[in-house]
PDB file of C-alpha atoms in Angstrom:
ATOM      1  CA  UNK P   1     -82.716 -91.468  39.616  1.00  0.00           C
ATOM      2  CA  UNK P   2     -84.206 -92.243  36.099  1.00  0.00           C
ATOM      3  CA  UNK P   3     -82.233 -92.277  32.692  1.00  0.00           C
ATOM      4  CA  UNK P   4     -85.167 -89.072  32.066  1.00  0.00           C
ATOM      5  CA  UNK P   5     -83.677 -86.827  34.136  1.00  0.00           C
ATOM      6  CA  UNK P   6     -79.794 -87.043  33.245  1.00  0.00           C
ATOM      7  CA  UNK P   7     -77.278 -84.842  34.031  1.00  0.00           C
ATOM      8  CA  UNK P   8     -75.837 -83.632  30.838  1.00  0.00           C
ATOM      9  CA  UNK P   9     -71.888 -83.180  31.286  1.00  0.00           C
ATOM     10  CA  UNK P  10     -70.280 -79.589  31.004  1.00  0.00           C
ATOM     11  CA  UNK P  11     -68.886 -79.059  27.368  1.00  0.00           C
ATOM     12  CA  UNK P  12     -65.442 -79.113  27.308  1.00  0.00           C
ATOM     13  CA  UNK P  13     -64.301 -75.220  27.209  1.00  0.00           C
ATOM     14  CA  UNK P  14     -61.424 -75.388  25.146  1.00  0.00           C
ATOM     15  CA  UNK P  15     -63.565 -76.783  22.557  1.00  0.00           C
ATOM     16  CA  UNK P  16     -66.395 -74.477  22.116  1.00  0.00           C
ATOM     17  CA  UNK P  17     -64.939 -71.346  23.334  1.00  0.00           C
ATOM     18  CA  UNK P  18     -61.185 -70.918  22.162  1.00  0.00           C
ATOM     19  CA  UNK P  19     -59.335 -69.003  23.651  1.00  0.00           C
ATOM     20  CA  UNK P  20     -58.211 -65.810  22.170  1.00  0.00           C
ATOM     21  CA  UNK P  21     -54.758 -64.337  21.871  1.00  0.00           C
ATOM     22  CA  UNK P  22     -54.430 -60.952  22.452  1.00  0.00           C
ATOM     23  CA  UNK P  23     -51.498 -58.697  20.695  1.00  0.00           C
ATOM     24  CA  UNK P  24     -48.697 -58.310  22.824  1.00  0.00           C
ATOM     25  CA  UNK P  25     -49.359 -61.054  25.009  1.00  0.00           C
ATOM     26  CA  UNK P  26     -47.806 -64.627  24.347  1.00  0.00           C
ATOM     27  CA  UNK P  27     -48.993 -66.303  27.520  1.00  0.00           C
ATOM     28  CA  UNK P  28     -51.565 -65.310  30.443  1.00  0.00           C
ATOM     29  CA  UNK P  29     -49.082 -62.903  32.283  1.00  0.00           C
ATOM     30  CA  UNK P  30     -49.085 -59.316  31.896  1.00  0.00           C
ATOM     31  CA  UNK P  31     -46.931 -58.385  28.477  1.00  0.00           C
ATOM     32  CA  UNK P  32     -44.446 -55.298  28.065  1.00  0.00           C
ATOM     33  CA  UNK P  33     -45.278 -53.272  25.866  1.00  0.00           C
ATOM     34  CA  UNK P  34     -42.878 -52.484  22.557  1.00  0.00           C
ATOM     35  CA  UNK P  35     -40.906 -48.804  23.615  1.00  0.00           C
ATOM     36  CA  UNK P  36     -41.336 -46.642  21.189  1.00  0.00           C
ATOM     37  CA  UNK P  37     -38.552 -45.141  19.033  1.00  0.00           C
ATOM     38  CA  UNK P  38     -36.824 -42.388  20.499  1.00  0.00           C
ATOM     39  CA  UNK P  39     -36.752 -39.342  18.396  1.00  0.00           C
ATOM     40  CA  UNK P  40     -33.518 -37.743  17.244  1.00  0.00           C
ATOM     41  CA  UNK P  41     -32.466 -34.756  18.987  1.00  0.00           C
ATOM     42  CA  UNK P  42     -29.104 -33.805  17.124  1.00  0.00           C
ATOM     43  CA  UNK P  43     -30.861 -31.501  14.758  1.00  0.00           C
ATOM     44  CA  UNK P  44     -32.129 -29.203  17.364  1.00  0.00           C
ATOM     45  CA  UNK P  45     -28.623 -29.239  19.281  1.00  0.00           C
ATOM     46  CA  UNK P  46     -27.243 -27.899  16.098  1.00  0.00           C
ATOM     47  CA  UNK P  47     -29.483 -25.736  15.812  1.00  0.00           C
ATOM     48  CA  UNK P  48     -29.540 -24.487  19.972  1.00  0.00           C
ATOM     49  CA  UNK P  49     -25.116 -24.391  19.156  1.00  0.00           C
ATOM     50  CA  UNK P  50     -25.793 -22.280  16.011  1.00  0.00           C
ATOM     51  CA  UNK P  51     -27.973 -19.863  17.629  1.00  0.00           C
ATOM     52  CA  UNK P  52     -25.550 -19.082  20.604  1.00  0.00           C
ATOM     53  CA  UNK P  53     -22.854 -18.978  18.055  1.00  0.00           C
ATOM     54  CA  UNK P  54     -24.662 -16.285  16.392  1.00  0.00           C
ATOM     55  CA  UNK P  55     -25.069 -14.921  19.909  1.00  0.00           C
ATOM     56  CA  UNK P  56     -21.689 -14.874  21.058  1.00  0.00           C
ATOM     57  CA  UNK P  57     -20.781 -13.450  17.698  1.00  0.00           C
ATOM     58  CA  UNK P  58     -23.100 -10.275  17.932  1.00  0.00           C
ATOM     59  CA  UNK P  59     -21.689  -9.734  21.059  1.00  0.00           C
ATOM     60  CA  UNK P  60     -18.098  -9.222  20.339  1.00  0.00           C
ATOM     61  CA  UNK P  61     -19.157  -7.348  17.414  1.00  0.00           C
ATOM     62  CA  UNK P  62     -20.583  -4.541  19.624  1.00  0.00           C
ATOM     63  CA  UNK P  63     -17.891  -5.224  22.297  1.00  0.00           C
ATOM     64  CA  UNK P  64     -15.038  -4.608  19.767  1.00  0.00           C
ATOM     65  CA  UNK P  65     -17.500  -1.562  17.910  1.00  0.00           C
ATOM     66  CA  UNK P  66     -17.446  -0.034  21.195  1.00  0.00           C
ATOM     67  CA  UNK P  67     -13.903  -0.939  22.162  1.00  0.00           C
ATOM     68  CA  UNK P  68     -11.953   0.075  18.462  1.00  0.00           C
ATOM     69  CA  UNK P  69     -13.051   3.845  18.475  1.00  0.00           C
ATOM     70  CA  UNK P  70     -11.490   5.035  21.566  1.00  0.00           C
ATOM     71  CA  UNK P  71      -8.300   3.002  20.966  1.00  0.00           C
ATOM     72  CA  UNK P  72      -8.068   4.872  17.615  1.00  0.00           C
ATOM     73  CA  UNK P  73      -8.852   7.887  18.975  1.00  0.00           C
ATOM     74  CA  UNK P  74      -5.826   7.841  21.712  1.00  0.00           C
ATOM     75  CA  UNK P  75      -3.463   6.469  18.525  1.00  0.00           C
ATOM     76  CA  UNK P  76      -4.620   9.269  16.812  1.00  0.00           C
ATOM     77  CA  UNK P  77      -4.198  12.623  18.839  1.00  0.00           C
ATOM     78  CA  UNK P  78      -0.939  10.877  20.543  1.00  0.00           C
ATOM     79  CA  UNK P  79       0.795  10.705  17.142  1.00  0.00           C
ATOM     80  CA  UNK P  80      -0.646  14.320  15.961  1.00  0.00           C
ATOM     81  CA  UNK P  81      -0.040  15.653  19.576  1.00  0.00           C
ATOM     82  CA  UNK P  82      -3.392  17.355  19.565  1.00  0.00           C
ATOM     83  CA  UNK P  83      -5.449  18.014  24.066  1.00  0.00           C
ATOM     84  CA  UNK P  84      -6.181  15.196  25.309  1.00  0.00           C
ATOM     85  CA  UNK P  85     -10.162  16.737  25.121  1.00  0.00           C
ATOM     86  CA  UNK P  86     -10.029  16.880  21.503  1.00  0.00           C
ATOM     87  CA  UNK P  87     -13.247  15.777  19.733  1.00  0.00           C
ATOM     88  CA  UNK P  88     -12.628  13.335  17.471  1.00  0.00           C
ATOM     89  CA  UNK P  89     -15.613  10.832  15.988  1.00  0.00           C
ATOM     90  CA  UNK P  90     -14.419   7.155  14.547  1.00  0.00           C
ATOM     91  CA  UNK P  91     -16.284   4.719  13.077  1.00  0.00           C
ATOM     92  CA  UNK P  92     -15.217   1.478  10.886  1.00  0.00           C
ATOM     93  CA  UNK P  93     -17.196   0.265   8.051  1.00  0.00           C
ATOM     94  CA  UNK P  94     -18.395  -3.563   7.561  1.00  0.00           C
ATOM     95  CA  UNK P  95     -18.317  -6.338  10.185  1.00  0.00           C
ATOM     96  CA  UNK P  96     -15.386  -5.811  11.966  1.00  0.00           C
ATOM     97  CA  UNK P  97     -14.900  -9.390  13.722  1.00  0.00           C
ATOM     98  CA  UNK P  98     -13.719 -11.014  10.348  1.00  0.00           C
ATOM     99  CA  UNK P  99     -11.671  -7.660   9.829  1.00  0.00           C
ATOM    100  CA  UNK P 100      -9.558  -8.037  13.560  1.00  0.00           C
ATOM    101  CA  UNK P 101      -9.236 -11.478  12.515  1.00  0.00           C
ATOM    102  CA  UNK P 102      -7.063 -10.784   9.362  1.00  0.00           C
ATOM    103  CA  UNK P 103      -4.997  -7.734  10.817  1.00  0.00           C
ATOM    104  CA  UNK P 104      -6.720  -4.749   8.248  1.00  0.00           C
ATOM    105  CA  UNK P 105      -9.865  -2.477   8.501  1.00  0.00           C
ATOM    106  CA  UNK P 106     -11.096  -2.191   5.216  1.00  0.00           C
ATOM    107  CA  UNK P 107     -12.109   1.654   6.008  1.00  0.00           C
ATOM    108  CA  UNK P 108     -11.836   3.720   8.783  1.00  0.00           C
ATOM    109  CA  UNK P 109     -13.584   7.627   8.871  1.00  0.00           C
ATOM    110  CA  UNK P 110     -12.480  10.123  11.521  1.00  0.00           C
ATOM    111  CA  UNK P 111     -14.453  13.582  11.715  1.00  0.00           C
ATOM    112  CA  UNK P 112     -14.136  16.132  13.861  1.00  0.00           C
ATOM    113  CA  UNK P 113     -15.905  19.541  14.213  1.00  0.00           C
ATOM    114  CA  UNK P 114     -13.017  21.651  15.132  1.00  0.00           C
ATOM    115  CA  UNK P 115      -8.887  20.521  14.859  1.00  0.00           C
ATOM    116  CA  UNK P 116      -5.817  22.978  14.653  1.00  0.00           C
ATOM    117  CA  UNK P 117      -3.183  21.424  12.657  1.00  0.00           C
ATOM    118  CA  UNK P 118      -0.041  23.352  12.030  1.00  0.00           C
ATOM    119  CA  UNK P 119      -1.795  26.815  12.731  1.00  0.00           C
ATOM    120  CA  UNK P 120      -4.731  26.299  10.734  1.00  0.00           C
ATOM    121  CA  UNK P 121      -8.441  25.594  12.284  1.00  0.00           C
ATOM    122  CA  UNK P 122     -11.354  23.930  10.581  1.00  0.00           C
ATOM    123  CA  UNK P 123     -13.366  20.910  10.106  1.00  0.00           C
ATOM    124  CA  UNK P 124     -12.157  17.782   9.401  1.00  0.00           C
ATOM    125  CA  UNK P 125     -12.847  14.790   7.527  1.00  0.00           C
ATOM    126  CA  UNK P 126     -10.424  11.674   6.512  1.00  0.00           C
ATOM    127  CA  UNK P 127     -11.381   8.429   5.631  1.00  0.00           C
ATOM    128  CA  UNK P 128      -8.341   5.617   5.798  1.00  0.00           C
ATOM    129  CA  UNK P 129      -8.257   2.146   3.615  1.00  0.00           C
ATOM    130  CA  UNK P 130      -6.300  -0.771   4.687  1.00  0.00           C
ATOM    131  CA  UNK P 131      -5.535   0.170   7.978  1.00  0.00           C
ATOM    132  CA  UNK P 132      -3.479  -2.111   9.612  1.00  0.00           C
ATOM    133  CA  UNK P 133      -3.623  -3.170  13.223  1.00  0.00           C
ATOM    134  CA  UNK P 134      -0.306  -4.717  13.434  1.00  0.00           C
ATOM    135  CA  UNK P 135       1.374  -1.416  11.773  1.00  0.00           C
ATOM    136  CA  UNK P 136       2.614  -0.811   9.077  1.00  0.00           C
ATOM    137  CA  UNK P 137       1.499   2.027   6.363  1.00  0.00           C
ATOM    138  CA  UNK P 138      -2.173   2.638   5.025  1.00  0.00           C
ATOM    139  CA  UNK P 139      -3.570   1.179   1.800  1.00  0.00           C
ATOM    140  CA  UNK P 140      -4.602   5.209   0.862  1.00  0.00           C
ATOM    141  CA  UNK P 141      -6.340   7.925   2.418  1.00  0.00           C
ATOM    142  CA  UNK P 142      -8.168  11.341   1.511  1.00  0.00           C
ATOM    143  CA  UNK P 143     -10.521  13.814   3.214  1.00  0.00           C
ATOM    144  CA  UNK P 144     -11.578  17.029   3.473  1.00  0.00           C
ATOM    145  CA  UNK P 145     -10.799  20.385   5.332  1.00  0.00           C
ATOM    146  CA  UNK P 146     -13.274  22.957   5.759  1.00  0.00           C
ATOM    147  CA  UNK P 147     -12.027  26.228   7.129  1.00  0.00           C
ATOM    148  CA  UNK P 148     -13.862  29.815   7.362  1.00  0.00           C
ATOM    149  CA  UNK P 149     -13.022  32.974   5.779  1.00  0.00           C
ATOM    150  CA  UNK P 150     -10.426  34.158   8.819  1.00  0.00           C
ATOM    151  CA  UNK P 151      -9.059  30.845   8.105  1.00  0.00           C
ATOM    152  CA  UNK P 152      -8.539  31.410   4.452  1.00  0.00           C
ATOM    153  CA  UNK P 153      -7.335  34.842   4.842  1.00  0.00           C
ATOM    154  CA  UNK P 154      -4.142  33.351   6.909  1.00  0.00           C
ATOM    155  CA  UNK P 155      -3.802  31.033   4.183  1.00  0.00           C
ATOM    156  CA  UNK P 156      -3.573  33.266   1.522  1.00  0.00           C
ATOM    157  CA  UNK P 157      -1.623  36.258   3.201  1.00  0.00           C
ATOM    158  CA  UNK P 158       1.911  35.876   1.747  1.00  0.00           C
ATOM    159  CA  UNK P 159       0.516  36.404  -1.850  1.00  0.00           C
ATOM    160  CA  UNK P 160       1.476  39.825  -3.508  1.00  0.00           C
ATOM    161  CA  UNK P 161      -2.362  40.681  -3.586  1.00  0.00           C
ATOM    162  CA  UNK P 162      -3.087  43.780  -0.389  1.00  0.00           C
ATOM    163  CA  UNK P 163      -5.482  41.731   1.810  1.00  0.00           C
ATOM    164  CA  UNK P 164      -6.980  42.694   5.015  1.00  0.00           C
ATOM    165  CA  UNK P 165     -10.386  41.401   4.981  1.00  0.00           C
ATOM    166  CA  UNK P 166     -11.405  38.176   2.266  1.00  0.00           C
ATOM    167  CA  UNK P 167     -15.146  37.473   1.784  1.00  0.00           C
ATOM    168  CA  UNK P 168     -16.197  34.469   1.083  1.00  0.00           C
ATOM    169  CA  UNK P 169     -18.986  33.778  -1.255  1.00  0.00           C
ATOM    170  CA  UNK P 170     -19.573  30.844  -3.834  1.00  0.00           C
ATOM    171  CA  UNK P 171     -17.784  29.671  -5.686  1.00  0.00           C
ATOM    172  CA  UNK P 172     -15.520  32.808  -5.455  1.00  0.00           C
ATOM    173  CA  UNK P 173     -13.812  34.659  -2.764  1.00  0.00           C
ATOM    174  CA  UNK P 174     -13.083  38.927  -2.532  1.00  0.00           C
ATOM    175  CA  UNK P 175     -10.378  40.098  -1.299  1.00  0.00           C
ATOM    176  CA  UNK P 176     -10.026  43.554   0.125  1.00  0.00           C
ATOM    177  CA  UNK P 177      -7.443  45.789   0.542  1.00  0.00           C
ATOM    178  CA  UNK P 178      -5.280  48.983  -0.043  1.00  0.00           C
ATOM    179  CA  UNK P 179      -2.383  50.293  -3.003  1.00  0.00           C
ATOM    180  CA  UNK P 180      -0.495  52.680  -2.649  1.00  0.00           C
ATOM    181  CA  UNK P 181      -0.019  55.409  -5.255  1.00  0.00           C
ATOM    182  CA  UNK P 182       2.291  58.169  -5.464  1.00  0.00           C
ATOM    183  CA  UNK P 183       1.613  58.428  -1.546  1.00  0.00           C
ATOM    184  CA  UNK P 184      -1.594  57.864  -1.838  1.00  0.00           C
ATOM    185  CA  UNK P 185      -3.601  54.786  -0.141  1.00  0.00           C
ATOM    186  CA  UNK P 186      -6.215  53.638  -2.580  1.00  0.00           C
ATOM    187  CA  UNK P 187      -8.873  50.998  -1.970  1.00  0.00           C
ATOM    188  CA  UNK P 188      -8.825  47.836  -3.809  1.00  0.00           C
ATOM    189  CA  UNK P 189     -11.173  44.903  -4.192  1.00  0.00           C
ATOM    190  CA  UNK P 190     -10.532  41.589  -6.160  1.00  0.00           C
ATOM    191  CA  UNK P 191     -12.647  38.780  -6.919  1.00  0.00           C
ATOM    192  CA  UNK P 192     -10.708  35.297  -7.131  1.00  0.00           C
ATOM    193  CA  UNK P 193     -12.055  31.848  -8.278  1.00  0.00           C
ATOM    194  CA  UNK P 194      -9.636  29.827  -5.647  1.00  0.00           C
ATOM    195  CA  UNK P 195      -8.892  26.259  -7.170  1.00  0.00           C
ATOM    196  CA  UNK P 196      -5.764  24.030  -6.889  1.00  0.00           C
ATOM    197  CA  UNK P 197      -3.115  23.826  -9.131  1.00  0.00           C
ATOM    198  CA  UNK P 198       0.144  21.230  -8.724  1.00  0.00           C
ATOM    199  CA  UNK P 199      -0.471  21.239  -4.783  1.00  0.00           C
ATOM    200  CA  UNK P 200      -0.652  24.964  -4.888  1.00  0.00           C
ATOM    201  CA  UNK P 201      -3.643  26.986  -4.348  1.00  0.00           C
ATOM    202  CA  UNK P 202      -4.820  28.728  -7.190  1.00  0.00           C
ATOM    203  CA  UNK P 203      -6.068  32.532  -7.093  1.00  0.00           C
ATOM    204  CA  UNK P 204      -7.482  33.541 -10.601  1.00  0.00           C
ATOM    205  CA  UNK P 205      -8.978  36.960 -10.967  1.00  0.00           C
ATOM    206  CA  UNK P 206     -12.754  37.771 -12.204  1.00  0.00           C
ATOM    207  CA  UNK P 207     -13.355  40.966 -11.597  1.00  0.00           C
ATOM    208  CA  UNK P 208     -11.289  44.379 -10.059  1.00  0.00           C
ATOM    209  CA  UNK P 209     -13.211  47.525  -8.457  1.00  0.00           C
ATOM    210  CA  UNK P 210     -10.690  50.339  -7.369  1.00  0.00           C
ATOM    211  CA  UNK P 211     -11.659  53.116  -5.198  1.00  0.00           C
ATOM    212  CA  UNK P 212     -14.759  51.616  -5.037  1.00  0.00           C
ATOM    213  CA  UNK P 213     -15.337  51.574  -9.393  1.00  0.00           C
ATOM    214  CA  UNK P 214     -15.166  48.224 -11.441  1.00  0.00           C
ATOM    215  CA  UNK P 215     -12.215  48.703 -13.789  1.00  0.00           C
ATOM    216  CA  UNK P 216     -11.373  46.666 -16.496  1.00  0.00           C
ATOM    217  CA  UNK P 217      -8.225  45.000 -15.376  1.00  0.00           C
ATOM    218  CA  UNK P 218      -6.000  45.523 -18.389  1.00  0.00           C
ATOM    219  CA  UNK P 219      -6.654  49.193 -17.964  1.00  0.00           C
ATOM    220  CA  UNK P 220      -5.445  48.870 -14.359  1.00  0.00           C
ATOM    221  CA  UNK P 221      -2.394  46.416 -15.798  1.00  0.00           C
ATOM    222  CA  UNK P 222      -1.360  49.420 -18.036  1.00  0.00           C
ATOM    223  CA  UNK P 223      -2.084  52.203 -15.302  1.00  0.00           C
ATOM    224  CA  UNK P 224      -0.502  50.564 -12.453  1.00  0.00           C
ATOM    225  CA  UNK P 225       2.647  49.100 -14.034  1.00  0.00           C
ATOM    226  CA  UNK P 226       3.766  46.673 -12.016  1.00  0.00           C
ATOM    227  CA  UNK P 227       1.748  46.749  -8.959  1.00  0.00           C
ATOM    228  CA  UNK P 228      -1.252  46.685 -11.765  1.00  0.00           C
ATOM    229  CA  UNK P 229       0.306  43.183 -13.297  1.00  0.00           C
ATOM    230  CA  UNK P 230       0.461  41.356  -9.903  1.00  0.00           C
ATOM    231  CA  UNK P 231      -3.042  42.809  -8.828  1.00  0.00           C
ATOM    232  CA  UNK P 232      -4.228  40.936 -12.334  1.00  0.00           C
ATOM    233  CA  UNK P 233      -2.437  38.036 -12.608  1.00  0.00           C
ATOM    234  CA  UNK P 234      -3.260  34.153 -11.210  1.00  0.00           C
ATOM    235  CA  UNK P 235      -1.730  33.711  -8.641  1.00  0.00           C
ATOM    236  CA  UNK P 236      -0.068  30.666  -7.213  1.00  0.00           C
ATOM    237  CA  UNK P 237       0.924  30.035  -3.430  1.00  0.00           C
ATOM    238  CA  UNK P 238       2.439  27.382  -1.952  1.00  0.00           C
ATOM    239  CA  UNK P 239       1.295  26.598   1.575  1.00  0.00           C
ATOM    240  CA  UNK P 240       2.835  23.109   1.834  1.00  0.00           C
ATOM    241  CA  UNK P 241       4.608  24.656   5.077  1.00  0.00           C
ATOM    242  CA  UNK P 242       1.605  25.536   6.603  1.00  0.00           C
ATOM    243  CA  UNK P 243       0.274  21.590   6.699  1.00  0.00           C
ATOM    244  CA  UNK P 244       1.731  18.198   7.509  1.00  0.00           C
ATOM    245  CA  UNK P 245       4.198  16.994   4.044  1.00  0.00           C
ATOM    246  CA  UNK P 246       2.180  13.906   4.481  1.00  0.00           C
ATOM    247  CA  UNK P 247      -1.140  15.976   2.824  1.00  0.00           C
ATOM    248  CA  UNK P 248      -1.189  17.541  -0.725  1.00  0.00           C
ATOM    249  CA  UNK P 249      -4.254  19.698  -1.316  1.00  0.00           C
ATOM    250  CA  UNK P 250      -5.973  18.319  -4.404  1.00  0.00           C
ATOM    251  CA  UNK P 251      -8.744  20.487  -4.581  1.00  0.00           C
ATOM    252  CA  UNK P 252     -10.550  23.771  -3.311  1.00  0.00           C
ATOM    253  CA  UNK P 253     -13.660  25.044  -3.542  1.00  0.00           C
ATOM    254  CA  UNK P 254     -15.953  27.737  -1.905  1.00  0.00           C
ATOM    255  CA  UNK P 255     -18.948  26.673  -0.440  1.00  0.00           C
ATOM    256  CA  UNK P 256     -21.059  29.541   0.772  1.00  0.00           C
ATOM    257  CA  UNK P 257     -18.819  30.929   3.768  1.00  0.00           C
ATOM    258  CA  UNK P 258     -16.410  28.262   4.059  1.00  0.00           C
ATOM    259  CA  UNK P 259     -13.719  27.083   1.877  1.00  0.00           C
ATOM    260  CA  UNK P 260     -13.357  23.459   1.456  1.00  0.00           C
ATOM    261  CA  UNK P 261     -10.150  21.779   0.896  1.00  0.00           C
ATOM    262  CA  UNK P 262      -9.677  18.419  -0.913  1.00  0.00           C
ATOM    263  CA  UNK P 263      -6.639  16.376   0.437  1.00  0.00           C
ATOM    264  CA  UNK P 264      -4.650  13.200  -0.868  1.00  0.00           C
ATOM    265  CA  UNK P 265      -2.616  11.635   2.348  1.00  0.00           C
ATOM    266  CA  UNK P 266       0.128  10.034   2.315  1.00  0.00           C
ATOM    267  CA  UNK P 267      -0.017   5.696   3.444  1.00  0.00           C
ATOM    268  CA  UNK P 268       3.330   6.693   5.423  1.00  0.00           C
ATOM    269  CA  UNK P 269       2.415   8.609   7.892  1.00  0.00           C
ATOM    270  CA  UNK P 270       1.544   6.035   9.826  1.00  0.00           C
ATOM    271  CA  UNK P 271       4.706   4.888  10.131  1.00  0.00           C
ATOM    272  CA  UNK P 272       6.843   7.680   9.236  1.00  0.00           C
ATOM    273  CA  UNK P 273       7.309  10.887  11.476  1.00  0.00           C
ATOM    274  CA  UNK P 274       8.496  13.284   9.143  1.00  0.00           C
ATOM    275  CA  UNK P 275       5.192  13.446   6.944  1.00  0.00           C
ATOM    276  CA  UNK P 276       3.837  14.693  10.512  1.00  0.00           C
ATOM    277  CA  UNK P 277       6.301  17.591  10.955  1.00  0.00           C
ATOM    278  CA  UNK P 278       5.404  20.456   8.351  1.00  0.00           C
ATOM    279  CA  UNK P 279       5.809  20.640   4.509  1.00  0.00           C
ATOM    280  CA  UNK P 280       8.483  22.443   2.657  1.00  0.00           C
ATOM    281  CA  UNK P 281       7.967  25.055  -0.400  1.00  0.00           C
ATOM    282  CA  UNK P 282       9.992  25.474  -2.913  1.00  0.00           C
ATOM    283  CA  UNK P 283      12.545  28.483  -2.745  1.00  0.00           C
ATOM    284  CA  UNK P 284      11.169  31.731  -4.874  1.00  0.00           C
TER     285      UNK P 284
END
């Protein structure tokens, strides 16, 4: 073979084509890859435990909102001995969870459309502070008593005005009746303005018809004598023995057919049986 036609060697390959390196790889094997950061999960725990918290907490509050009325109720017309059928609404104010926690409602209302106490009938209405659940006596409570004009006529009966029939109409109230004269039965109407006086209602006269004819009442005072006087006069009556001694009436007024009693309870009666049992009036 001539020198012409020489075979020219193979160039080296490490020489003219270097090898190259690629990331992650420090020798010809397969390389493992970097693992990746894990993320943190603890914030969305807290927040999975927060919203089951809030959950749970819900929960109870309509469990013990549906639980607390009806034990009240059976405390309630066990210690005022009213039927066991007796209507009687309760509801709590605020979130009452913290409240069971620390032994004390901060309010409680009870309502009811119809409730004889001591002989009288009418609507009630009492809201209680600082009741507490472990007993003990209430913080205060006051509510209202609204009774209709049969109602008000027992009420006022044992004053020395002649009633048989009282008409309510606001803000006053009429009562109707008979004197008697010389033999004679005469017709008499009186208009109060009832209000509250001391604990006692209050019966103040505004206007006098007799036999049918308004008469000015100091010519009826100086007619009628006596009988005239008392038929004139404010009067005062006492019916703390018609209601528990744990309630003192602190207002009246007459709205349209009803008369509407303010009352002040006593924080005792809770604990103490005798403001249950009725009230006493003073000897005349």
């Amino acid at each position: 073979m001539s020198d012409d036609n020489r075979t020219l060697p193979y160039p080296d390959p490490d020489a003219q084509h270097p090898t190259l390196v690629i990331p992650g790889r420090t020798d010809g094997t397969d390389a493992v890859a970097a693992p990746r950061r894990r993320r943190r999960r603890w914030p969305w725990v807290l927040l999975i435990m927060v919203v089951v918290l809030a959950l749970l907490a819900v929960a109870a509050e309509l469990l013990t909102r549906a639980i607390l009325p009806g034990v009240v109720r059976s405390i309630v017309i066990e210690q005022l001995d009213l039927p066991a059928d007796q209507q009687l609404d309760v509801e709590a104010d605020g979130i009452l969870l913290p409240q069971l926690i620390g032994g004390r409602l901060d309010a409680l209302h009870l309502s009811t459309d119809s409730v004889t106490l001591e002989g009288i009938t009418g609507a009630a209405d009492v809201t209680a502070s600082g009741v507490p659940l472990r007993g003990g006596d209430l913080a205060g409570a006051e509510g209202t008593i609204r009774i209709d004009e049969s109602q008000f006529t027992a009420l006022i009966g044992r004053t020395d005005l002649p009633v048989d029939t009282v008409t309510l109409d606001a803000p006053n109230a009429t009562v109707a009746g008979s004197v008697t004269v010389l033999g004679v039965a005469i017709p008499v109407s009186l208009t109060v303005t009832p209000g509250v006086a001391e604990g006692d209602l209050e019966l103040t006269p505004v206007g006098l018809s007799v036999g049918g004819l308004k008469v000015d009442a100091d010519q009826v005072g100086s007619s009628l004598g006596s009988l005239g006087a008392d038929l004139t006069r404010t009067q005062r009556i006492c019916i703390a023995d018609q209601l528990p001694a744990g309630l003192t009436l602190t207002g009246l007024e007459i709205d349209g057919s009803e008369a509407v009693i303010d009352v002040d309870v006593d924080g005792g009666i809770a604990t103490d049986p005798t403001l249950l049992e009725k009230g006493v009036c003073p000897a005349d």
